[in-house]
Short mmCIF file of C-alpha atoms and ligand atoms in Angstrom, two decimals:
data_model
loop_
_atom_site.label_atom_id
_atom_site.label_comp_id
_atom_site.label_asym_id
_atom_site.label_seq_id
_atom_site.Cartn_x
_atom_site.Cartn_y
_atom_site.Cartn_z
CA UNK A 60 -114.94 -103.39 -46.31
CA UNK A 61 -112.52 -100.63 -47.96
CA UNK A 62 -112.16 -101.25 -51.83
CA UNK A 63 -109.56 -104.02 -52.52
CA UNK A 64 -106.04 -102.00 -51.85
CA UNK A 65 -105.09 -100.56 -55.11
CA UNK A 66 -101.45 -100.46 -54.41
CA UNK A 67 -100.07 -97.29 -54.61
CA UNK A 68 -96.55 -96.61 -54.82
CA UNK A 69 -94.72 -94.45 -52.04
CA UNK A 70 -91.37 -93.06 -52.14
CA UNK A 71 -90.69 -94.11 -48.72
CA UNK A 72 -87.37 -91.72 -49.12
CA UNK A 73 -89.42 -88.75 -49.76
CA UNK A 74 -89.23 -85.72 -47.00
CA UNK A 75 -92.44 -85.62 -46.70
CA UNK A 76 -92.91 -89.68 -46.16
CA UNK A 77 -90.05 -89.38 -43.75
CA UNK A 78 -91.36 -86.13 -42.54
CA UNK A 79 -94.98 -88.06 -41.57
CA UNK A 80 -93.08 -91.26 -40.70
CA UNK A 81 -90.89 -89.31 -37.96
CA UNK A 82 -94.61 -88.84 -36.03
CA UNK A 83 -96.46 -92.13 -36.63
CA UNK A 84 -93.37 -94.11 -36.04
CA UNK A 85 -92.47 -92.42 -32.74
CA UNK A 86 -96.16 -93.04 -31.36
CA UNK A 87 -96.09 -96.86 -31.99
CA UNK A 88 -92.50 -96.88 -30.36
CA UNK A 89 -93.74 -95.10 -27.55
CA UNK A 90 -97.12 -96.77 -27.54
CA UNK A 91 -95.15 -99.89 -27.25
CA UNK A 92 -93.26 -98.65 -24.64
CA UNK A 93 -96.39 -98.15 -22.72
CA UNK A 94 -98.12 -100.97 -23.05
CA UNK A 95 -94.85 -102.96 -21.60
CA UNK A 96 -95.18 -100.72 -18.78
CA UNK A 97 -98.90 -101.00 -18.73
CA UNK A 98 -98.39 -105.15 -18.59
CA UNK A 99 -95.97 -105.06 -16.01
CA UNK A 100 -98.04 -102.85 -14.11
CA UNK A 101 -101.24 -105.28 -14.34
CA UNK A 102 -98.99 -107.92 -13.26
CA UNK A 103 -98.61 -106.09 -10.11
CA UNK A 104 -102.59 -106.01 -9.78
CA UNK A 105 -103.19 -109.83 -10.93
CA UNK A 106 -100.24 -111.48 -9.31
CA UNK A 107 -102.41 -114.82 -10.35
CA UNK A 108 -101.59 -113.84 -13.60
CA UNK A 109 -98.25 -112.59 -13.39
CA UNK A 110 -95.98 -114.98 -15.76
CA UNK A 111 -98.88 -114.20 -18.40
CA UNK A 112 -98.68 -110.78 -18.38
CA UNK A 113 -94.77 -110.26 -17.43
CA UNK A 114 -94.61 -112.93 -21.20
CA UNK A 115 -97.37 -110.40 -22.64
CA UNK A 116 -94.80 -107.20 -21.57
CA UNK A 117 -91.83 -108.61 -23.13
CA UNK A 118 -93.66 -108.95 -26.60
CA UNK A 119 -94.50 -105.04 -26.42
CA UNK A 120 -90.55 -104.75 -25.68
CA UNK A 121 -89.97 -106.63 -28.84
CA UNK A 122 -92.12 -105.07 -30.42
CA UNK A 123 -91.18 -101.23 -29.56
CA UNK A 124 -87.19 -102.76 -30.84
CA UNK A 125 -88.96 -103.49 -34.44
CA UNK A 126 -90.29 -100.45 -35.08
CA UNK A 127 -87.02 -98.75 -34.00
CA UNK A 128 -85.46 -100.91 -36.28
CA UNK A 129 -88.23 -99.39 -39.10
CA UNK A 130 -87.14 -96.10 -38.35
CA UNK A 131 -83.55 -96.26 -38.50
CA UNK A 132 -83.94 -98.24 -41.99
CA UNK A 133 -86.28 -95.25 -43.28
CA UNK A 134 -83.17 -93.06 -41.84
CA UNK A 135 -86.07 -91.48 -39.50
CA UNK A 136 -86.00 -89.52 -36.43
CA UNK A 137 -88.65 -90.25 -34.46
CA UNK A 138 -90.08 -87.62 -32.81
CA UNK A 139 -90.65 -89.02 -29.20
CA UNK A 140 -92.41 -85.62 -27.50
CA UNK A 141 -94.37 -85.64 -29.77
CA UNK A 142 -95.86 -89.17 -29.31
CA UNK A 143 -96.03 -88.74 -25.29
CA UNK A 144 -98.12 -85.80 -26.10
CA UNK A 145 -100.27 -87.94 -28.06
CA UNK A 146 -100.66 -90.63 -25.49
CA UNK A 147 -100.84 -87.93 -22.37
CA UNK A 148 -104.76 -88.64 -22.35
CA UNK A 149 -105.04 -92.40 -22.18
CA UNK A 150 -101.69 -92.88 -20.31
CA UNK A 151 -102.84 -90.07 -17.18
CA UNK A 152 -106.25 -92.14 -17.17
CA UNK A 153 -104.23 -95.59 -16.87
CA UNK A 154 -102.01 -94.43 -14.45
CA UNK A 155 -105.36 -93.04 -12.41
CA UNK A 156 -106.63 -96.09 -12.73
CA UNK A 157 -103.64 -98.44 -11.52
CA UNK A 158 -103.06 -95.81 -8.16
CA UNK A 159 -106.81 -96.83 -7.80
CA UNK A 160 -106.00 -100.52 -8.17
CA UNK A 161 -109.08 -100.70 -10.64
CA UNK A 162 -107.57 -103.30 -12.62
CA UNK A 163 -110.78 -103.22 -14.54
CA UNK A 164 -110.35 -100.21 -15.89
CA UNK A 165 -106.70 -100.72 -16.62
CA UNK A 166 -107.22 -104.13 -18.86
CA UNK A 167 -110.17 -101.68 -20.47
CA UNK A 168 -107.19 -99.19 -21.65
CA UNK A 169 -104.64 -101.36 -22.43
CA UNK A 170 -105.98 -104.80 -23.67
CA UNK A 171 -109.33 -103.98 -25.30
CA UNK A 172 -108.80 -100.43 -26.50
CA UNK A 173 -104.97 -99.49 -27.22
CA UNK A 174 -104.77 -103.27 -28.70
CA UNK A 175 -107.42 -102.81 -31.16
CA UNK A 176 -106.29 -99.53 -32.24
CA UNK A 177 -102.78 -101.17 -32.68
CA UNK A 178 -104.30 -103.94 -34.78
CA UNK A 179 -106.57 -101.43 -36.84
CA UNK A 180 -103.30 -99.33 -37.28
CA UNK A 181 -100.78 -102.26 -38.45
CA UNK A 182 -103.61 -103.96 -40.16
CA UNK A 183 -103.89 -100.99 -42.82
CA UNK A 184 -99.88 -100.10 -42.66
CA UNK A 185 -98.92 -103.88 -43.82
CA UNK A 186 -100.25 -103.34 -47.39
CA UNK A 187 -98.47 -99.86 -47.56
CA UNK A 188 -95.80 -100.29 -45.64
CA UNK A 189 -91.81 -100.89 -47.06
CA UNK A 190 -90.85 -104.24 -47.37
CA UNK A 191 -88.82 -104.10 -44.10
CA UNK A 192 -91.52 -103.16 -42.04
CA UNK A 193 -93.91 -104.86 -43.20
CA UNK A 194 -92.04 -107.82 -42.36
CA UNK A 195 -92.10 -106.37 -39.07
CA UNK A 196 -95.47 -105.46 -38.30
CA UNK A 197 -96.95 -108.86 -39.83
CA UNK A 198 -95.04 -110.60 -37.11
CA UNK A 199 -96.45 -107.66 -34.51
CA UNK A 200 -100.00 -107.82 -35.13
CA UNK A 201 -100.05 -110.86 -34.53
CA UNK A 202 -99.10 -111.13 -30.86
CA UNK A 203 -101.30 -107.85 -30.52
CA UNK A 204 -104.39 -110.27 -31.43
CA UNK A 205 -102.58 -112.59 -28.54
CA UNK A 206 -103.08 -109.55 -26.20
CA UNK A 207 -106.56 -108.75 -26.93
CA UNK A 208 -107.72 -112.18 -26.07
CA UNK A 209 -106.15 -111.86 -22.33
CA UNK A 210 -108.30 -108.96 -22.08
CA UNK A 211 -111.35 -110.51 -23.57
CA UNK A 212 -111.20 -113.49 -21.59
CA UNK A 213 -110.30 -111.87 -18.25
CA UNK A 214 -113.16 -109.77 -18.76
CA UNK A 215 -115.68 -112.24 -19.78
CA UNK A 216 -114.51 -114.16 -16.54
CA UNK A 217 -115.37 -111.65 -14.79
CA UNK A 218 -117.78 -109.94 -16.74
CA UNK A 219 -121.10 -109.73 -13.79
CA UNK A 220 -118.38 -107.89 -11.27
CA UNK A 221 -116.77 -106.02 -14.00
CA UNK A 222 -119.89 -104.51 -16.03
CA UNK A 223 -120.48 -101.73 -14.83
CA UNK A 224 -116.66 -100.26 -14.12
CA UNK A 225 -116.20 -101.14 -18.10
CA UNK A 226 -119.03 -99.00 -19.04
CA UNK A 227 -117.97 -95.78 -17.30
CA UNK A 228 -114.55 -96.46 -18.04
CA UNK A 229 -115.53 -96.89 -21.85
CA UNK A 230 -117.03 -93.74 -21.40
CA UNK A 231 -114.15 -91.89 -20.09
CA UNK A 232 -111.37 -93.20 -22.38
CA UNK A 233 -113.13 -93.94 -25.78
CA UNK A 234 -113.85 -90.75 -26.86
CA UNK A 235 -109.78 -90.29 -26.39
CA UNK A 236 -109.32 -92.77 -29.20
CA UNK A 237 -111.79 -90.64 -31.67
CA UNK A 238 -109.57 -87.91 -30.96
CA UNK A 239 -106.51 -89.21 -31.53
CA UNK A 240 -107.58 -90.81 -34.43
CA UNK A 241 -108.59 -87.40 -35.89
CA UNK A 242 -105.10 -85.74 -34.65
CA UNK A 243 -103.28 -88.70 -37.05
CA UNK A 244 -105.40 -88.68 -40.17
CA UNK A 245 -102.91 -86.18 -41.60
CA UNK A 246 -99.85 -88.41 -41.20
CA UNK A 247 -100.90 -91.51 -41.56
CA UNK A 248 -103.11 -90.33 -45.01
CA UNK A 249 -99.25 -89.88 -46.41
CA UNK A 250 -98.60 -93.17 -45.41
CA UNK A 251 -101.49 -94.45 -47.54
CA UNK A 252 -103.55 -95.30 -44.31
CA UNK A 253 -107.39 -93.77 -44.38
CA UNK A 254 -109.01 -92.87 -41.64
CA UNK A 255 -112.13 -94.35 -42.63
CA UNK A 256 -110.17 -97.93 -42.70
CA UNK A 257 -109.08 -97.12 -39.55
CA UNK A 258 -112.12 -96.54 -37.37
CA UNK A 259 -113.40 -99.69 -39.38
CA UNK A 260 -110.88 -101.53 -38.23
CA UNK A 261 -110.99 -100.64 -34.67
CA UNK A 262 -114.35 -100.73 -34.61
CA UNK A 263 -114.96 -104.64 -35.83
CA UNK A 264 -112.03 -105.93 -33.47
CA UNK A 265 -113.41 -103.69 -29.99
CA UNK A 266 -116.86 -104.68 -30.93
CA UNK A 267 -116.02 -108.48 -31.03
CA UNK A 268 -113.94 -107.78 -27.94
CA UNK A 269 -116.88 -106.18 -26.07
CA UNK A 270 -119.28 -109.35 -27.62
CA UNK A 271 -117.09 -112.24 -26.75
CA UNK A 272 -116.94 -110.38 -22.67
CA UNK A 273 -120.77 -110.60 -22.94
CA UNK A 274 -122.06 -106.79 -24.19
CA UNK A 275 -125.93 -106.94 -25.92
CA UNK A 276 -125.15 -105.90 -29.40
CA UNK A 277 -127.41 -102.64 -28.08
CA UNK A 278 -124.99 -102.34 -25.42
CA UNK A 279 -122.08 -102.60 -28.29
CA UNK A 280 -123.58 -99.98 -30.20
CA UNK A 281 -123.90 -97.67 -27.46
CA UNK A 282 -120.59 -98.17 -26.22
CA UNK A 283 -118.48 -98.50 -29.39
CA UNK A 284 -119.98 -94.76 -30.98
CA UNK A 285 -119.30 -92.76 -27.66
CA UNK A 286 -117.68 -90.33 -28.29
CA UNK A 287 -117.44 -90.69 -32.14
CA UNK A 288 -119.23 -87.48 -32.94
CA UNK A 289 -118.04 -84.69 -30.90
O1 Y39 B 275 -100.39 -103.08 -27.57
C1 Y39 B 275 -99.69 -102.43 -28.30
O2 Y39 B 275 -98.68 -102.87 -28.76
C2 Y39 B 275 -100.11 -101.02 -28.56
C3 Y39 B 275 -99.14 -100.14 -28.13
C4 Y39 B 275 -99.43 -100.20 -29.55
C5 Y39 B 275 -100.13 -98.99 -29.91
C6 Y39 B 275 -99.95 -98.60 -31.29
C7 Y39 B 275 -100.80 -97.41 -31.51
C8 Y39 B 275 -100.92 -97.22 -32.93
C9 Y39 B 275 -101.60 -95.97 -33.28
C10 Y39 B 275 -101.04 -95.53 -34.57
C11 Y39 B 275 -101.94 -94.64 -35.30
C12 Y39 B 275 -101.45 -94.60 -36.68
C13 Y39 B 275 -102.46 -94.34 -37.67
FE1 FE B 276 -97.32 -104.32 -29.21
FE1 FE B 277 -99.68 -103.85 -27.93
FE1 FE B 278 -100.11 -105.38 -27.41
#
């Protein structure tokens, strides 16, 4: 576990707070932005599911509105480009993915990965964040917990089918996330978020995910670290 947060203070009016703030807030807004497109897009796949994940697409639309609302509060810009640069990667493989209808693949992306790097990412903002957003992003994380479990439990449905298609796909998009995570460290260090928390984090929420769908803890191991070095 990181060291008990020794709570720094942050002058969230600084430039170069607001200066950080204009990057890591625009790729949650736009990450939210995905992942309601993502849902809707799965909906299309599972129609059995649709009211599920049509509810779970309007909470990432809610969601993408509160961190707007951070934003303008901090009197920040967000810098959109630059967040659809920084989800180019994962978003071109989900899109592959749905034109493939390998909804597999696509609950992969969007409900195991990008939702445990949203809950390692709010879970280490909420003791550093402004009173406003923190507010925000308690209320946040925990529908992104809500999301997760779709995932998990879809997948662990259908885990004998779905083994295989989650291991390459694991493969392919994973070592996205280490990346990204190394891109951010920067900005979200000024926001009193550590990288080292971080890939924590991420890495006890995906690993539960992947051991509640059925993974060996081997198999977890293997999977979870792919990517992490190079
Ligand atoms: O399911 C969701 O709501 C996910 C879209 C949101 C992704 C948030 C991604 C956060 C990464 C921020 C990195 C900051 C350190
Ligand atoms: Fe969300
Ligand atoms: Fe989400
Ligand atoms: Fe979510």
């Amino acid at each position: 576990m990181p060291e008990l947060a020794v709570r720094t203070e942050f002058d969230y009016s600084s430039e170069i707070y607001k200066d950080a703030y204009s990057r890591i807030n625009a790729i949650v807004i736009e990450g939210e932005q995905e992942a309601y497109s993502n849902y809707l897009q799965m909906a299309e796949l599972l129609p059995e599911d649709k009211e599920d994940l049509v509810r779970l697409a309007k909470m990432e639309n809610r969601h993408k509105k509160g961190f707007q609302a951070c934003g303008n509060n901090l009197k920040v810009s967000p810098d959109m480009p630059y967040a659809q640069e920084f989800f180019a990667g994962l978003h071109g493989n989900f899109q592959q993915a749905f034109s493939e209808g390998k909804v597999v693949t696509c609950l992969l992306i969007q409900a195991l990965i990008i939702e445990a790097f949203a809950i390692a990412a709010y879970n280490i903002y909420i003791p550093v964040a402004d009173d406003f957003a923190r507010k925000i992003t308690e209320g946040v994380v925990k529908d992104e917990y809500t999301h997760l479990n779709y995932g998990e439990e879809w997948l662990k449905a259908n885990f004998a089918t779905a083994k295989e298609e989650l291991e390459q796909a694991n493969k392919e998009n994973l070592p996205l996330v280490w990346k990204m995570l190394n891109q951010v460290q920067g900005d979200a260090r000024v926001l009193g978020m550590e990288k080292e928390a971080l890939v924590e984090d991420f890495m006890i929420s995906y690993g539960e995910a992947l051991s509640n769908i059925g993974f060996s803890t081997r198999e977890i191991m293997r999977m979870s670290s792919y990517g992490l070095a190079g």
